[in-house]
Short mmCIF file of C-alpha atoms and ligand atoms in Angstrom, two decimals:
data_model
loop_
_atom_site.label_atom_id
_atom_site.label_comp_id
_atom_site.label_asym_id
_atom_site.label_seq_id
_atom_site.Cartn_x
_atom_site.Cartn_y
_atom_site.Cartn_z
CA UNK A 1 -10.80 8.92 28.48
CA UNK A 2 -9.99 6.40 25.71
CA UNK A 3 -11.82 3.22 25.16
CA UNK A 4 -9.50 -0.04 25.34
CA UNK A 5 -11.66 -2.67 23.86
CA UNK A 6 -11.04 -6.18 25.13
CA UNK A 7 -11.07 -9.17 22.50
CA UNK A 8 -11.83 -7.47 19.66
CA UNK A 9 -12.27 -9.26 16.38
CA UNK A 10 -10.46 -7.50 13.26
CA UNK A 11 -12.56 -9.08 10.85
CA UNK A 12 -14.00 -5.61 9.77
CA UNK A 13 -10.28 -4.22 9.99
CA UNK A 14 -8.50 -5.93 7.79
CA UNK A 15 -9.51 -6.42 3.79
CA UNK A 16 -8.72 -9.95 3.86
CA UNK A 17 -11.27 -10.60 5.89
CA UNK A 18 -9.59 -12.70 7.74
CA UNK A 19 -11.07 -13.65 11.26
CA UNK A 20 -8.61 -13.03 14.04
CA UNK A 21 -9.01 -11.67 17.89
CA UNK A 22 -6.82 -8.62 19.51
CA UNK A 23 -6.20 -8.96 23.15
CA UNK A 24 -6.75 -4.84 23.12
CA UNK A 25 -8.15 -2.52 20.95
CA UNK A 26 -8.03 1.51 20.86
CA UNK A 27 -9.16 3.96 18.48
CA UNK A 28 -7.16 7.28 18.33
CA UNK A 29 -8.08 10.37 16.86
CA UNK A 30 -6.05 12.93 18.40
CA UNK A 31 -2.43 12.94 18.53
CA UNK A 32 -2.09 13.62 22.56
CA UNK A 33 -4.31 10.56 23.10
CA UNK A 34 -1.69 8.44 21.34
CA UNK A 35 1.04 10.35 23.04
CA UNK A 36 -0.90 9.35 26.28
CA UNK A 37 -1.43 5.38 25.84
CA UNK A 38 2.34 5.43 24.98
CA UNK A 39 3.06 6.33 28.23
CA UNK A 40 0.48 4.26 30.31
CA UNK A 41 2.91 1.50 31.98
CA UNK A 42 0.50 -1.65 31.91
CA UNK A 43 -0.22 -0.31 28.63
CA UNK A 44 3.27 -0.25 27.48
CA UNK A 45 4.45 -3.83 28.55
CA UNK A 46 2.51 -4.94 25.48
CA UNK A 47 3.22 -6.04 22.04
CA UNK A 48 1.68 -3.40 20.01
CA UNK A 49 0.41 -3.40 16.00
CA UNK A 50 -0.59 -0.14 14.38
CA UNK A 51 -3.90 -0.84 11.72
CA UNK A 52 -5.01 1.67 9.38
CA UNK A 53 -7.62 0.67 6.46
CA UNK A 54 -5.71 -2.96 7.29
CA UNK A 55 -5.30 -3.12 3.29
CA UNK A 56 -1.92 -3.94 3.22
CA UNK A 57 -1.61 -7.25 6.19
CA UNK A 58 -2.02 -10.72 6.51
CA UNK A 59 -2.95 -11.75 9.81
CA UNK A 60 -1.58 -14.91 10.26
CA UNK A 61 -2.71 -15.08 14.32
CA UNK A 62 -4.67 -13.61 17.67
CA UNK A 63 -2.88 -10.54 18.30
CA UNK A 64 -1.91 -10.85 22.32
CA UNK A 65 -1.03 -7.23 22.76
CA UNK A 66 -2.77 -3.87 22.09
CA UNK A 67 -4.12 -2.80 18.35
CA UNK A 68 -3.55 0.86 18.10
CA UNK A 69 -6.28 1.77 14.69
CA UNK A 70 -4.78 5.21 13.91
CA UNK A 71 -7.95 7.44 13.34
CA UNK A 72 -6.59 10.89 13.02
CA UNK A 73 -8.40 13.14 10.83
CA UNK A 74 -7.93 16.52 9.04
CA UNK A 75 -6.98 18.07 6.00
CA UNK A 76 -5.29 21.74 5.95
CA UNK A 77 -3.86 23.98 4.19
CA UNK A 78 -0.40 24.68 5.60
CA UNK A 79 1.66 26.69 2.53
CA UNK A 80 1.20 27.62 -1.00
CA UNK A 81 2.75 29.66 -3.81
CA UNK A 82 2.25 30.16 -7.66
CA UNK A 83 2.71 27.24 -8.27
CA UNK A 84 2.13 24.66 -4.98
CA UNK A 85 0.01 23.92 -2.51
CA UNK A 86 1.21 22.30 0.62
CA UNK A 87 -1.48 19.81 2.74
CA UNK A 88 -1.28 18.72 6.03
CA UNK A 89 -3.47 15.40 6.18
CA UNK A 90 -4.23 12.92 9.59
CA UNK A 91 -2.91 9.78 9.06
CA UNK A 92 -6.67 8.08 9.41
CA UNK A 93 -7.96 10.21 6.68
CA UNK A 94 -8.86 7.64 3.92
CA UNK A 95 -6.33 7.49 0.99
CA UNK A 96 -9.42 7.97 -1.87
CA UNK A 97 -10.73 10.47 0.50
CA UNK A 98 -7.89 12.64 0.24
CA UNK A 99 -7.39 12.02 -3.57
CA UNK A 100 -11.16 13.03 -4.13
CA UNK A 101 -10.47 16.05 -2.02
CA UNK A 102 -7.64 17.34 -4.55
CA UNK A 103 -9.94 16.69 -7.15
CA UNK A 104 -12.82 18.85 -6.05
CA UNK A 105 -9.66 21.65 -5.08
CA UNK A 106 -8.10 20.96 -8.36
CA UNK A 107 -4.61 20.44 -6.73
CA UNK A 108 -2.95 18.34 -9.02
CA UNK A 109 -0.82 15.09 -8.16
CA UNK A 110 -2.78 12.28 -6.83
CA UNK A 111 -4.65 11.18 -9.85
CA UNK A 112 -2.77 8.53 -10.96
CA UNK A 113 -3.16 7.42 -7.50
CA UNK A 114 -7.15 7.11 -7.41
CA UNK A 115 -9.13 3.97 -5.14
CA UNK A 116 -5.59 2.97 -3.85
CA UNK A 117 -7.71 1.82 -0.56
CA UNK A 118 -5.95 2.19 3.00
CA UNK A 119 -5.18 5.55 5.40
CA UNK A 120 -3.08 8.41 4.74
CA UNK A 121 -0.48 7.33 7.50
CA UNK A 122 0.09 4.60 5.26
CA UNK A 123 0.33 5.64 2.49
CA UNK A 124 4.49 6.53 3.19
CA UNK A 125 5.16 2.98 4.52
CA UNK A 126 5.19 1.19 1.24
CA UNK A 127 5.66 4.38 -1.09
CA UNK A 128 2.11 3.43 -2.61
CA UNK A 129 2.36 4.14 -6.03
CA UNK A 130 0.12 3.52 -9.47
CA UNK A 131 0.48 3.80 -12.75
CA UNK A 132 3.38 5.42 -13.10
CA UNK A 133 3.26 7.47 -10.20
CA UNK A 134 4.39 7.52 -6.53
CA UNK A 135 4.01 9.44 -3.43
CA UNK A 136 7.56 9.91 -3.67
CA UNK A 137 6.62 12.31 -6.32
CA UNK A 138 4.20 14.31 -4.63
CA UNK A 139 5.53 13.82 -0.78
CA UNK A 140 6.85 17.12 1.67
CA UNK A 141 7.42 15.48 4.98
CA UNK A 142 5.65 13.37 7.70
CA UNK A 143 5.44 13.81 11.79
CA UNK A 144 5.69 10.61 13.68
CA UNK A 145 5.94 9.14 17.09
CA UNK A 146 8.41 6.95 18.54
CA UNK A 147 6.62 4.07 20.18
CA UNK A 148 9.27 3.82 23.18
CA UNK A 149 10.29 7.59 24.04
CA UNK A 150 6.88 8.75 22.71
CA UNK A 151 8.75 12.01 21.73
CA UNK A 152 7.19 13.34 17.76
CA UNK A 153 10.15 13.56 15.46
CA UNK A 154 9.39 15.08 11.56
CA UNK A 155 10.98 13.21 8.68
CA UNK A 156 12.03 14.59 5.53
CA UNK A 157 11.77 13.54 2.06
CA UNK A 158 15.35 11.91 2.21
CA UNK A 159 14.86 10.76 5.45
CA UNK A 160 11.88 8.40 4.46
CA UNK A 161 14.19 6.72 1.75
CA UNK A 162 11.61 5.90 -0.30
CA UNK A 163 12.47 3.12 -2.58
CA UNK A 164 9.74 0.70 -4.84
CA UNK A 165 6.92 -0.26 -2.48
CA UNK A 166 9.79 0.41 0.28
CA UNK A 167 10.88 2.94 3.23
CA UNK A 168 12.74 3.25 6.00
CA UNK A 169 10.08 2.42 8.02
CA UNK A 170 9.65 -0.97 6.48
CA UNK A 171 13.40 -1.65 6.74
CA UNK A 172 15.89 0.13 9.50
CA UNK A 173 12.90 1.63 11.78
CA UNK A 174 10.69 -1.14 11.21
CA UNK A 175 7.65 -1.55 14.31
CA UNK A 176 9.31 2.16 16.03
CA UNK A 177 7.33 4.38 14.99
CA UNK A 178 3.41 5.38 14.47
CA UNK A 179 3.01 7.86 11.67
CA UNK A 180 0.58 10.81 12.59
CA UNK A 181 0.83 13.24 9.62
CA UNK A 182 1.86 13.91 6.59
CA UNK A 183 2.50 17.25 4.50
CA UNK A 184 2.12 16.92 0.47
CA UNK A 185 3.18 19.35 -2.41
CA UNK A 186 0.57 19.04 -4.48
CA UNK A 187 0.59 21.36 -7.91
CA UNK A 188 -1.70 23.90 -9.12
CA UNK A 189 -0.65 23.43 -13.17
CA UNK A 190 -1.38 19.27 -13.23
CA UNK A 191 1.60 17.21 -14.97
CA UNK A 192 0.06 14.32 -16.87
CA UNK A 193 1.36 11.21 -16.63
CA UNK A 194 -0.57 9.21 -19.40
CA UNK A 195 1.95 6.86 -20.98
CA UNK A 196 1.52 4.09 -18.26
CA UNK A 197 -1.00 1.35 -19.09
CA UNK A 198 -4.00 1.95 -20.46
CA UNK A 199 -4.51 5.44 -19.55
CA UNK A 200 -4.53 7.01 -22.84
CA UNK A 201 -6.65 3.99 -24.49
CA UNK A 202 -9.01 4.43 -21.32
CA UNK A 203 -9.46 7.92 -22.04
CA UNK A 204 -9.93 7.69 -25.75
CA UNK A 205 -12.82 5.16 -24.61
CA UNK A 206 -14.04 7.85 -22.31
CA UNK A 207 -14.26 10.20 -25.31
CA UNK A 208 -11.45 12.69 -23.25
CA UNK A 209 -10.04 15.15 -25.65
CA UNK A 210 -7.89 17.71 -23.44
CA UNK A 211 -7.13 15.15 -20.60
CA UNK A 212 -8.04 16.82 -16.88
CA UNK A 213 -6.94 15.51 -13.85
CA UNK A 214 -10.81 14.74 -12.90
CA UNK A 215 -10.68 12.62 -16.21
CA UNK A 216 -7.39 10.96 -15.69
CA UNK A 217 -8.62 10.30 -11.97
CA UNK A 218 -11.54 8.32 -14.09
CA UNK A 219 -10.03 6.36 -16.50
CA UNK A 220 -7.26 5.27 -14.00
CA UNK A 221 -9.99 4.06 -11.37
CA UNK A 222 -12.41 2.14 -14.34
CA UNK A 223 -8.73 0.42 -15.12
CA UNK A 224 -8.55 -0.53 -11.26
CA UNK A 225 -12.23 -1.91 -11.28
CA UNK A 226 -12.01 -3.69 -14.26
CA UNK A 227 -9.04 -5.89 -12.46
CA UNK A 228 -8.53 -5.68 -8.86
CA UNK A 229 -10.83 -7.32 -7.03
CA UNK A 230 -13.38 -4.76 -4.39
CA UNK A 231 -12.18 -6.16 -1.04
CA UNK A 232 -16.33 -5.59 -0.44
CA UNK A 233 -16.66 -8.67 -2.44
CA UNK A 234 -13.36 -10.59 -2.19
CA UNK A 235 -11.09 -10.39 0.65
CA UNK A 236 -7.55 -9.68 -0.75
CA UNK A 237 -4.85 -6.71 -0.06
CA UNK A 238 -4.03 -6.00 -3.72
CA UNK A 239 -0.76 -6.95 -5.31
CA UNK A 240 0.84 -9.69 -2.83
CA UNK A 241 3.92 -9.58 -4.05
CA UNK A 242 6.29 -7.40 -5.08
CA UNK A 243 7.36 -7.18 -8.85
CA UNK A 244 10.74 -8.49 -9.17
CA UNK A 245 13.68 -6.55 -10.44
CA UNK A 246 16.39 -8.95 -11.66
CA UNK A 247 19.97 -8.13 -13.21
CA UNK A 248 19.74 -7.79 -17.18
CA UNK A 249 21.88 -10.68 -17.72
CA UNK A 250 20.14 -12.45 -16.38
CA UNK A 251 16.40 -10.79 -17.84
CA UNK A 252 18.29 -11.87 -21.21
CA UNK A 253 18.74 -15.53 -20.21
CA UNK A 254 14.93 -15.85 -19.45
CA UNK A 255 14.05 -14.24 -22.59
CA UNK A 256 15.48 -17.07 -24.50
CA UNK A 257 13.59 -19.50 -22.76
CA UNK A 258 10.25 -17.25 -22.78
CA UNK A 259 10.39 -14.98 -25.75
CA UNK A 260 7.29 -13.46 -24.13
CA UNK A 261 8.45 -12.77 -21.53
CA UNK A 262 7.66 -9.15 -20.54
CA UNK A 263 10.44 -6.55 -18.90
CA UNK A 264 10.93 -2.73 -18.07
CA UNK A 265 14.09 -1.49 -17.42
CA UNK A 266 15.08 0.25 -14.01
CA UNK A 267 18.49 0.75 -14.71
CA UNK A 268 21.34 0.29 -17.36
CA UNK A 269 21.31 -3.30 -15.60
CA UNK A 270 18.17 -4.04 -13.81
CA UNK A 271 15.40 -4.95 -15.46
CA UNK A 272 11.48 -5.19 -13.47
CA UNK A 273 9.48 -8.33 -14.61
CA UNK A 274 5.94 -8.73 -13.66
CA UNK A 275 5.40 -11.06 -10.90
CA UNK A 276 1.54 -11.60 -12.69
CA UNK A 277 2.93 -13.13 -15.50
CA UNK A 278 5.70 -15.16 -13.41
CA UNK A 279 2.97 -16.64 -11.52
CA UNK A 280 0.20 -16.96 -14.32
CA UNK A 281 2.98 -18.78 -16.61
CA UNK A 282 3.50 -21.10 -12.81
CA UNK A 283 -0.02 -22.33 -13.65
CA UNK A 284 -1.66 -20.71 -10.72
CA UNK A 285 -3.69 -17.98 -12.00
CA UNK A 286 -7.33 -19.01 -10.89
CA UNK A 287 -6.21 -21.33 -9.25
CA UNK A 288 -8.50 -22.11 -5.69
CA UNK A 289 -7.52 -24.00 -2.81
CA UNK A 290 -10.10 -24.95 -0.38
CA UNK A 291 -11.10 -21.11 0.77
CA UNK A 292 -8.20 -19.22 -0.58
CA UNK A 293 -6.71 -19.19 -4.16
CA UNK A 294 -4.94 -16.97 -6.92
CA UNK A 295 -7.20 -14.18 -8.50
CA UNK A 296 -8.49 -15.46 -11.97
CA UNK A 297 -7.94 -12.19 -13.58
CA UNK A 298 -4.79 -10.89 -11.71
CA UNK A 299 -2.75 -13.64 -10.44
CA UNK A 300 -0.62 -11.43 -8.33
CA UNK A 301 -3.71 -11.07 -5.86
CA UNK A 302 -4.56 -14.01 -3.72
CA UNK A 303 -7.84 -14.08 -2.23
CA UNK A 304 -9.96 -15.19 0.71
CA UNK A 305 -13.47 -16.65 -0.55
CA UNK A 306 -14.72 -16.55 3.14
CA UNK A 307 -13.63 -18.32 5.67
CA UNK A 308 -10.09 -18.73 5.05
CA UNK A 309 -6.66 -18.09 7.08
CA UNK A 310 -4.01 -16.12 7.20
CA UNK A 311 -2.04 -19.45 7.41
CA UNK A 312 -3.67 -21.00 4.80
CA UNK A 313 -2.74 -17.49 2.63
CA UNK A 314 0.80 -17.71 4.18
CA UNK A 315 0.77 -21.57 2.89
CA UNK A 316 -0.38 -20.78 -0.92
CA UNK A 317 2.07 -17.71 -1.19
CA UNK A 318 4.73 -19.70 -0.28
CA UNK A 319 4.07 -22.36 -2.47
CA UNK A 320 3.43 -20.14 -5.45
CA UNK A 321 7.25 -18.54 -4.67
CA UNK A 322 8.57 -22.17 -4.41
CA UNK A 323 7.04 -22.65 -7.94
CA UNK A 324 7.84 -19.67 -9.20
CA UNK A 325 11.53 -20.24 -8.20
CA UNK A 326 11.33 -23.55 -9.55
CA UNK A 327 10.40 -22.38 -12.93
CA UNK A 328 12.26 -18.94 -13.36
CA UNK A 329 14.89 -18.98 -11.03
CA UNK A 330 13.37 -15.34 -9.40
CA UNK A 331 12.05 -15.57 -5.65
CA UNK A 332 9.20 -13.35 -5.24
CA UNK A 333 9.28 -11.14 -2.20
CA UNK A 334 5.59 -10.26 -0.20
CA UNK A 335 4.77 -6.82 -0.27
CA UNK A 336 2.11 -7.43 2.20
CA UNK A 337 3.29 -6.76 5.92
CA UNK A 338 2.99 -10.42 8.07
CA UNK A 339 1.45 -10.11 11.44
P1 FAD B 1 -2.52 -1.20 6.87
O1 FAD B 1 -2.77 -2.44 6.11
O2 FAD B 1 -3.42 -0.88 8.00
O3 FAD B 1 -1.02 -1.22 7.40
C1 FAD B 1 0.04 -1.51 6.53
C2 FAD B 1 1.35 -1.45 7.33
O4 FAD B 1 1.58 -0.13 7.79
C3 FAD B 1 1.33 -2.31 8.60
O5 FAD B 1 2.64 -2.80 8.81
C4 FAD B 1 0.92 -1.32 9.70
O6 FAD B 1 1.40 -1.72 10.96
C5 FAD B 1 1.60 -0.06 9.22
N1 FAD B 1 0.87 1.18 9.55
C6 FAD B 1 -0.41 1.48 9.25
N2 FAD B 1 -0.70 2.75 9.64
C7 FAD B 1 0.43 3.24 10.21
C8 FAD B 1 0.78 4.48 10.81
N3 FAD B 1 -0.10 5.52 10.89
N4 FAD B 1 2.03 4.64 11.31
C9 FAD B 1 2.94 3.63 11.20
N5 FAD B 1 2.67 2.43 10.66
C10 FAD B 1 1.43 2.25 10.15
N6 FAD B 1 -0.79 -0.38 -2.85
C11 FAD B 1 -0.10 0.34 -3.74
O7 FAD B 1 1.00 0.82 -3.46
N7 FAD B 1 -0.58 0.54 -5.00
C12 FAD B 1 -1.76 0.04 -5.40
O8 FAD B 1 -2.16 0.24 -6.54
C13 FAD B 1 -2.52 -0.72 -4.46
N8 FAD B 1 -3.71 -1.26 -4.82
C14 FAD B 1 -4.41 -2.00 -3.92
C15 FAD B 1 -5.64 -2.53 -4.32
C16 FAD B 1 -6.41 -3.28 -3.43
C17 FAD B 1 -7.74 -3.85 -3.89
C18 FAD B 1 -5.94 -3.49 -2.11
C19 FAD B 1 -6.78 -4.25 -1.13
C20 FAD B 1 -4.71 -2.96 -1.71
C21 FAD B 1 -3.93 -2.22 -2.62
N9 FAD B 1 -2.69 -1.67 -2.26
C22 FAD B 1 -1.97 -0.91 -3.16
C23 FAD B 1 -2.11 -1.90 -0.93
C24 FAD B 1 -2.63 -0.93 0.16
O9 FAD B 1 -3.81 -0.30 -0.24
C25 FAD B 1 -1.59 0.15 0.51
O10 FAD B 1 -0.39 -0.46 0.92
C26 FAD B 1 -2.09 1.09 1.61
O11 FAD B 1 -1.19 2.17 1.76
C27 FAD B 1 -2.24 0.39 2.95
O12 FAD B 1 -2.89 1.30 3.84
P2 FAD B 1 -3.63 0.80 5.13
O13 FAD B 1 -4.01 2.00 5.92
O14 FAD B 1 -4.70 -0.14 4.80
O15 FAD B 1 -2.43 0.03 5.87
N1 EPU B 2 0.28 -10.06 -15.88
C1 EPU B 2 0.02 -11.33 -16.35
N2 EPU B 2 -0.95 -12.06 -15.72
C2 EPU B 2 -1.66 -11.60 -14.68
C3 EPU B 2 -1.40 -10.30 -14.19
C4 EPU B 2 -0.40 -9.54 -14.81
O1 EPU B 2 0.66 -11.80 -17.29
O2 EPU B 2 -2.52 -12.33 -14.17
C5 EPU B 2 1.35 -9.26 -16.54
C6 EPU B 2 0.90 -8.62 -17.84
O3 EPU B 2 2.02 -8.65 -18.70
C7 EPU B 2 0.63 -7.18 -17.44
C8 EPU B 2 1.67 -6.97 -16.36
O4 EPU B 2 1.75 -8.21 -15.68
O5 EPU B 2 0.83 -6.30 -18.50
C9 EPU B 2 1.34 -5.85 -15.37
O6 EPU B 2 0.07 -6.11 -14.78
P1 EPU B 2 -0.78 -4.91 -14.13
O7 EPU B 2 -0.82 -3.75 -15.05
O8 EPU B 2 -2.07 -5.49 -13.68
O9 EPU B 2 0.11 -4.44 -12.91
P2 EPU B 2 0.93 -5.23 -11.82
O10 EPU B 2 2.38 -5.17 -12.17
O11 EPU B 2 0.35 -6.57 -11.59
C10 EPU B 2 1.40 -3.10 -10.39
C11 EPU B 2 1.34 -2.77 -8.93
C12 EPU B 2 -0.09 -2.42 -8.55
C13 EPU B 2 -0.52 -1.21 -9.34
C14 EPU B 2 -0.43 -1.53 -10.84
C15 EPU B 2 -0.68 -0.32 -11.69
C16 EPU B 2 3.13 -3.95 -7.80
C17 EPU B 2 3.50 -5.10 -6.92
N3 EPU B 2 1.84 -3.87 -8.14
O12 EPU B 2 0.63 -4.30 -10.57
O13 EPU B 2 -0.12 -2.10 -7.15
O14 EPU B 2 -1.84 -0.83 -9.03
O15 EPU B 2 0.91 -2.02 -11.15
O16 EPU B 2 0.39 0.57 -11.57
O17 EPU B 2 3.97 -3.14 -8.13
C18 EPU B 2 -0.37 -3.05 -5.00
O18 EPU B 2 0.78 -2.67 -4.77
O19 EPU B 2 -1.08 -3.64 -4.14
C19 EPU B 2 -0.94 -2.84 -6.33
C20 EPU B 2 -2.14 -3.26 -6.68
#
């Protein structure tokens, strides 16, 4: 039997903090219970929002339908060879979870990825990715359901077209389908990827000779502490915007206006500029209105002090892109999901 919680508030679900009500609210760990609530027909006439860790929305409003928190644990070993090891994870295993689980089995991959917070399930959405590293890189395949037939379908690597902080599922199969698992190739000989950042600087601090991935793992989550706020302390969902990628013409044009200005090529023509420094040079960084404001020591994360809205976040992120258009010409696009 599963438990359909009336009135629920997601205060504790979502790292915003932010105080809003579901109409109904189920927690699913096993696969045929989802299957099952799909096909319930009272069940089905309602709106429905799928919540993992809740680390990447901004809950503008009650939610007058049914709150599906995907729950689904378990980490196995499905494949391996010489040189891979393949993992099947539940989408509700925590993201850190899985990464400290890799560590302890020294399968390489995730360690540029450390304290990313959120579920496993969500991990494919956005293409969550860190210092110079994405799950593109380290990604097999996924099993989902589709919320209308309820029938699983497996996706491959191509079939997720992954892009920066993008996928198909938050473009062309947007709201259709609830991921339940997903396979990774992790590698038994690690790859370092140190040249991001402050990896190798962090590292040197840490007195690391002969980097490990246990070490790396380290110095890439004392980097994340030092300037993302702990949603424990601060409700915020990380980055809120994307970082822009604008053409190189005009990159150059900006550049003599803002000699500062900094920029990292994508393509022959495209060149990424970080929306931090967009919005810092806008005048907003620290920046606190009534119970929401810009993070004073990363202004791409806005923050709830307590007691603030998703409206009133909605309201000072689209200010700062008015500004930030104003200024620079660039519109900044959310990377959080709206609900
Ligand atoms: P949720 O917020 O619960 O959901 C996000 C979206 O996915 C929603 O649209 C939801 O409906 C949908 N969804 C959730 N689960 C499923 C599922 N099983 N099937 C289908 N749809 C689903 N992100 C990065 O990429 N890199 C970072 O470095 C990073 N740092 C962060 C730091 C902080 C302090 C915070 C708060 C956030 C950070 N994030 C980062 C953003 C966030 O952690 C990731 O996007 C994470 O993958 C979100 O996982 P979640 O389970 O919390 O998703
Ligand atoms: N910057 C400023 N002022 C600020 C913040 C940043 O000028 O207040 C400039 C600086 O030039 C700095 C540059 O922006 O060198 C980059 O800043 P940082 O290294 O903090 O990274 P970011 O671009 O702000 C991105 C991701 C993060 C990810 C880190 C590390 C996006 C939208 N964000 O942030 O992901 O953890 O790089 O790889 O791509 C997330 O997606 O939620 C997230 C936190």
């Amino acid at each position: 039997m599963i438990d359909i919680q009336e009135n629920v508030s997601l205060r504790p679900y979502n790292t915003f903090g932010l105080e809003v009500i579901a109409r109904y609210f189920v927690q699913v760990k096993r696969v045929e219970d989802l299957e099952n609530l799909l096909q319930d027909p009272e069940l089905r006439k309602l709106p429905r929002l799928l919540l993992g860790g809740g680390s990447n929305i901004l809950l503008t409003k009650d939610f007058e339908g049914l709150v599906i928190r995907i729950a689904i644990e378990g980490i196995e070993v499905v494949n391996q060879d010489a040189d891979h090891v393949w993992l099947r994870v539940g989408a509700g295993e925590n993201w850190h979870g899985l990464v400290e689980y890799c560590l302890a089995h020294d399968y390489a991959g995730f360690e540029n990825l450390s304290l990313i917070p959120g579920s496993v399930g969500a991990s494919p959405m956005q293409n969550i990715g860190a210092y110079g590293v994405e799950i593109k890189d380290v990604f097999d395949s996924l099993e989902a359901i589709h919320l209308e037939t309820g029938k699983r379908r497996p996706f491959s690597h191509a079939e997720c077209r992954f892009g920066y902080r993008e996928s198909v599922f938050k473009r062309e199969l947007k709201g259709q389908y609830a991921i339940v698992s997903v396979t990774f190739r992790l590698n038994k000989v690690p790859r370092f990827h140190l040249d991001y950042g402050d990896i190798r600087r962090t590292l040197d601090e840490m007195g690391v000779g002969q980097p490990s991935i246990q070490a790396v793992s380290e110095a890439v989550v004392r980097i994340r502490r030092s300037k993302l706020p702990d949603p424990a302390e601060l409700g915020n969902a990380g980055s809120f915007f994307k970082n822009p990628e604008i053409p190189k013409a005009q990159f150059d044009q900006l550049k003599a206006r803002f000699p500062e200005l900094p920029g990292y090529p994508t393509t022959a023509d495209q060149v990424k500029v970080p929306a931090g420094w967009l919005i810092e040079r806008a005048g907003w960084k620290g920046k606190r209105v009534g119970a929401v404001g810009v993070h004073d020591r990363q202004a791409l994360v806005l923050v709830n002090y307590g007691g603030g809205t998703g409206l009133k976040i909605k309201e000072l992120a689209t200010n700062v892109q008015n500004s930030v258009e104003a200024e620079f010409g660039i519109r900044l696009t959310p990377e959080v999901n709206f609900v």
